Coordinates of C-alpha atoms and ligand atoms in Angstrom, one line a residue:
M1 CA 134.7 46.4 87.2
K2 CA 132.5 43.7 89.1
I3 CA 131.7 43.7 92.9
G4 CA 130.8 41.0 94.7
I5 CA 128.0 41.0 97.6
L6 CA 127.6 38.0 100.3
A7 CA 124.0 36.8 99.5
L8 CA 123.9 34.5 103.0
Q9 CA 121.4 36.4 104.4
G10 CA 120.1 40.1 104.4
A11 CA 120.3 42.8 102.5
F12 CA 122.1 42.2 99.6
V13 CA 119.8 42.8 96.9
E14 CA 119.2 46.6 97.7
H15 CA 122.9 46.8 97.3
E16 CA 122.9 45.3 93.8
K17 CA 120.4 48.1 93.0
V18 CA 122.3 51.0 94.2
L19 CA 125.4 49.5 92.1
A20 CA 123.2 49.3 89.0
K21 CA 122.1 52.9 89.7
L22 CA 126.2 53.5 89.5
G23 CA 126.6 51.7 86.4
V24 CA 128.7 48.9 88.3
E25 CA 128.1 45.0 87.6
S26 CA 127.6 42.8 90.8
V27 CA 127.6 39.5 91.5
E28 CA 125.6 37.6 94.1
L29 CA 127.9 35.3 96.2
R30 CA 125.8 32.2 98.1
N31 CA 128.6 30.0 98.0
L32 CA 132.3 28.8 98.8
E33 CA 132.5 28.1 94.4
D34 CA 130.5 31.7 93.6
F35 CA 134.0 33.2 95.3
Q36 CA 136.4 30.7 94.1
Q37 CA 134.9 31.7 90.6
Y38 CA 134.7 35.4 90.8
R39 CA 137.3 36.3 93.6
S40 CA 140.2 37.0 90.9
S41 CA 137.8 39.0 89.1
L42 CA 136.5 41.0 91.8
S43 CA 137.5 44.8 92.4
G44 CA 135.3 45.1 95.9
L45 CA 133.4 43.0 98.0
I46 CA 130.2 44.1 99.9
L47 CA 129.1 42.4 103.3
P48 CA 125.3 43.7 103.8
G49 CA 123.0 44.2 107.0
G50 CA 121.1 41.2 108.1
E51 CA 122.0 39.2 111.2
S52 CA 125.8 38.9 112.3
T53 CA 125.3 36.3 113.7
T54 CA 123.7 33.6 111.5
M55 CA 126.1 34.8 108.9
G56 CA 129.0 34.5 110.7
K57 CA 127.5 30.5 111.2
L58 CA 126.6 30.4 107.7
L59 CA 129.9 31.7 106.3
R60 CA 132.1 28.9 108.8
D61 CA 129.4 26.3 107.3
Q62 CA 130.3 27.3 103.8
D63 CA 133.5 27.4 104.4
M64 CA 133.7 30.6 103.2
L65 CA 135.0 32.7 106.1
L66 CA 138.8 32.0 105.8
P67 CA 139.1 32.8 102.3
I68 CA 137.2 35.7 102.5
R69 CA 139.4 36.8 105.3
E70 CA 142.6 36.2 103.2
A71 CA 140.9 38.1 100.3
I72 CA 140.8 41.0 102.7
L73 CA 144.1 40.9 104.2
S74 CA 145.7 40.6 101.3
G75 CA 144.5 44.5 100.1
L76 CA 140.4 43.6 98.6
P77 CA 138.3 46.3 99.3
V78 CA 135.5 45.9 101.6
F79 CA 132.3 47.8 102.5
G80 CA 130.4 46.3 105.4
T81 CA 126.7 47.6 106.4
C82 CA 125.5 47.4 109.6
A83 CA 126.1 43.2 110.5
G84 CA 128.4 43.8 107.7
L85 CA 130.3 46.1 110.1
I86 CA 130.0 43.6 113.1
L87 CA 131.5 40.8 110.4
L88 CA 134.8 42.9 110.4
A89 CA 135.2 44.1 114.0
K90 CA 138.0 42.4 115.3
E91 CA 136.2 42.6 119.1
I92 CA 132.5 42.2 119.6
T93 CA 131.6 43.4 123.1
S94 CA 129.9 40.7 125.6
Q95 CA 130.2 38.0 123.0
E96 CA 133.1 35.8 122.9
E97 CA 133.1 34.9 119.0
S98 CA 134.3 37.5 116.3
H99 CA 133.3 36.8 112.9
I100 CA 136.0 37.8 109.9
A101 CA 137.6 39.7 112.2
T102 CA 140.2 42.0 109.7
M103 CA 139.5 45.7 111.1
D104 CA 140.9 47.0 114.3
I105 CA 137.3 48.3 116.0
V106 CA 135.7 47.6 118.8
V107 CA 131.7 47.2 118.3
E108 CA 128.8 47.0 120.9
R109 CA 125.7 45.3 119.0
N110 CA 122.3 46.4 119.4
A111 CA 123.4 49.4 121.0
Y112 CA 121.1 51.8 120.8
G113 CA 118.0 50.0 123.1
R114 CA 114.7 49.6 122.3
Q115 CA 113.3 53.0 121.6
L116 CA 116.4 54.1 119.5
G117 CA 117.2 51.0 117.8
S118 CA 115.8 52.3 114.5
F119 CA 116.2 55.7 113.6
Y120 CA 116.9 58.2 110.8
T121 CA 119.3 61.2 110.8
E122 CA 121.6 63.0 108.4
A123 CA 124.8 63.8 109.2
D124 CA 128.1 64.8 107.8
C125 CA 130.4 62.1 106.6
K126 CA 133.9 62.9 105.7
G127 CA 134.5 62.5 102.3
V128 CA 131.6 62.2 101.0
G129 CA 129.0 65.3 102.6
K130 CA 126.0 65.4 104.4
I131 CA 123.9 62.1 103.7
P132 CA 121.0 60.8 104.9
M133 CA 121.4 57.6 107.5
T134 CA 118.8 54.7 108.2
F135 CA 119.8 52.9 111.2
I136 CA 118.0 49.4 111.8
R137 CA 119.1 48.1 115.0
G138 CA 123.1 48.9 114.4
P139 CA 126.1 48.4 116.0
I140 CA 128.4 51.3 117.9
I141 CA 131.7 51.6 117.3
S142 CA 133.1 52.1 120.8
S143 CA 136.6 52.5 120.1
V144 CA 138.9 52.3 117.1
G145 CA 142.6 51.3 116.9
E146 CA 145.4 53.9 115.4
D147 CA 144.8 53.0 112.2
V148 CA 141.3 53.5 111.7
E149 CA 139.6 56.9 110.3
V150 CA 136.7 57.9 111.8
L151 CA 134.3 59.3 108.9
A152 CA 131.0 60.1 110.5
I153 CA 129.6 61.1 114.3
V154 CA 125.9 60.6 115.6
N155 CA 124.8 61.0 118.9
N156 CA 128.8 61.3 119.9
Q157 CA 128.8 57.6 118.9
I158 CA 131.4 56.6 115.7
V159 CA 129.2 55.1 113.1
A160 CA 131.2 55.1 109.9
A161 CA 135.2 54.3 110.0
Q162 CA 137.6 53.1 107.4
E163 CA 140.9 51.3 108.1
K164 CA 143.0 51.2 104.6
N165 CA 141.0 48.6 102.2
M166 CA 138.0 48.7 105.1
L167 CA 135.1 50.9 105.0
V168 CA 132.3 50.2 107.3
T169 CA 129.0 52.0 108.4
S170 CA 126.2 51.1 111.2
F171 CA 124.0 52.3 109.0
H172 CA 122.4 51.5 106.3
P173 CA 123.3 53.7 102.6
E174 CA 121.6 51.4 100.4
L175 CA 118.3 51.8 101.8
T176 CA 117.8 55.8 100.8
D177 CA 118.1 57.3 97.4
D178 CA 121.7 58.9 98.4
I179 CA 124.4 56.6 96.0
R180 CA 127.5 58.9 97.7
L181 CA 128.5 56.4 100.0
H182 CA 128.5 53.5 97.4
E183 CA 130.5 56.2 94.7
Y184 CA 133.1 56.7 97.7
F185 CA 133.8 52.8 97.9
I186 CA 133.8 51.8 94.6
N187 CA 136.8 55.1 94.1
M188 CA 138.1 53.0 96.5
C189 CA 137.9 49.7 94.3
N190 CA 139.2 51.4 91.3
Ligands
LIG201 N1 121.3 43.7 114.9 C1 122.1 43.4 113.8 C2 122.9 42.2 114.7 O1 123.7 42.7 115.6 C3 122.6 44.4 112.8 C4 121.1 44.7 112.1 C5 121.6 44.7 110.5 O2 122.3 44.6 110.0 N2 120.6 45.7 110.6 O3 123.9 41.5 113.6

């Protein structure tokens, strides 16, 4: 099994390390050529945390946005963390432009304000158990469509969800030692 990790910007190396711990091969996708070369051998795709506006711009500049969107729509499992979640959302509050826009969720960026911008907690994640959660200026999922399953709630806010082949978290599972959420994603890819 091979998992592609979008490596335009942000925390992609950390995802590679978690996959290595799980014994899963990964490839960095830095441009359209990488994506085209590996597309047919990929079992899944990870969109890391970082800065969603920058990643969205790079995806467009490199003509990667539409091919990735099509791959996800045709069923390629995808795991979006933090900015990766924002990339997948169909609607982003207080801005007109969405990016890959395949997942039926509305998200609010930088929703925790200055004080609570970054924090650590532990909470239950459906199908996984109690896991550590590191938030870094993360988004909040303010509403979900009917096919979206809510997996975790923190402070009354949705912080993890799944819709068919799409898994998202507003926190960073790749920044803790707990590898169970990645394991959950790998099972989606099998
Ligand atoms: N605040 C970032 C954004 O809006 C996301 C933060 C992150 O990925 N850690 O894109």
